[in-house]
Amino acid sequence: MMSVVRAAARRGFATQSVVKGFDGAIGSTPLIYLKHLSERAGANIYGKAEFQNPGGSVKDRAALGLINNAEKQGLLKPGGTVVEGTAGNTGIGLAHVCRAKGYKCVIYMPNTQSQEKIDLLKMLGADVRPVPAVAFENPANYNHQAREYAESIPNAVWTNQFDNVANAEVHYETTGPEIWEQTEGKVDAFICATGTGGTLAGTGRALKELSKGKTQVWIADPPGSVLAAYVNTGKLDRAGGSITEGIGQGRITDNMATFVEQVDGAFTVPDEKTISILYELLDTEGIYLGASSALNVVGAFELAQKLGKGSTVVTVLADGAYRYQSRLFSKKWLESKGLYSAIPDNLKKYAVLD
């Protein structure tokens, strides 16, 4: 395997280039300077605009990496079926890549996910199978059902996004080097939430190597996830819950296990802070983000304050709000979660859906 240092030295990340097909459009996303938050923190806060991937999220990278890996191993042949258990965005990325490559796509997902995601998956031709949301330890968990189905039919592969380290590898090869190049090697810290662990582990490993260990890597965790507790205490303690989708974890996935011992720190971000900054980003930066992206920005802002004046912190803007707008911009839904009051009074004008 080529070292990430050599890959970064020779790779260009020009966004003006002509690419071949959907696959070629994945990656090389811009790095957005978050002006107002940076000024408040006295630091440089950047968001990697992963919502500009052609499928609309950071999970396009994982989807392409997982399918390419299955092809290289001979596990997936023309006309085959890709099966995954996913809370949404990985499934959307897989459905897009499957359309581009001519594969069938079957998605098992918790029935708690937004209708926007389910509808989009169906429009992309995926066979969507919502199932009750149960813990990973339960045999009926959506991931186990996906694996069992893939094993039951010919020429099918369960891409196994949580424990297939091809997920982390694609971020090691692309996302980390892109950030390093875009910041000209001046990145003091990288922080994001994690579900599968692929983005954090792969990007973090690349940045640690490229900076010779100088770049810190932190986890911003939603309530109900065990990762912050694990990093800080070594225990998988879990409490509470969150409105965020697709992030947080009750275990150490194989992707996360490749890097978790190198994580420099972690903290939990309450939903109230996530909602407040989501509306602030729309108002001051003009950026329309999903809750996990807003949580990442809270993490970046608080980490920048911790590291001090002039520091440079990068996070991931994982996807836009379009897949969650019926919830995040609904006064009625936010009130049902006790979160409407978290929106600053002057920004409640954006909660226009009932």
Coordinates of C-alpha atoms in Angstrom, one line a residue, residues 70-71 74-83 98 101-106 149-158:
A70 CA -15.6 -6.1 -3.0
E71 CA -14.8 -6.0 -6.7
G74 CA -13.8 -11.0 -6.5
L75 CA -16.8 -11.0 -4.1
L76 CA -19.0 -9.0 -6.5
K77 CA -19.5 -9.8 -10.2
P78 CA -21.5 -8.1 -12.9
G79 CA -25.3 -8.2 -12.2
G80 CA -24.7 -8.8 -8.5
T81 CA -26.4 -7.5 -5.4
V82 CA -25.1 -5.1 -2.8
V83 CA -26.7 -5.4 0.6
C98 CA -25.0 0.6 -7.7
K101 CA -22.1 0.2 -11.9
G102 CA -25.2 -1.9 -12.7
Y103 CA -25.7 -3.7 -9.4
K104 CA -28.9 -4.3 -7.5
C105 CA -29.1 -2.7 -4.1
V106 CA -30.9 -3.9 -1.0
Y149 CA -29.9 -11.9 3.4
A150 CA -26.7 -11.4 1.5
E151 CA -25.5 -14.9 2.5
S152 CA -28.8 -16.4 1.3
I153 CA -28.6 -15.3 -2.4
P154 CA -25.9 -15.9 -5.1
N155 CA -23.5 -13.1 -6.3
A156 CA -24.3 -10.9 -3.4
V157 CA -22.1 -9.0 -0.9
W158 CA -22.8 -7.5 2.5

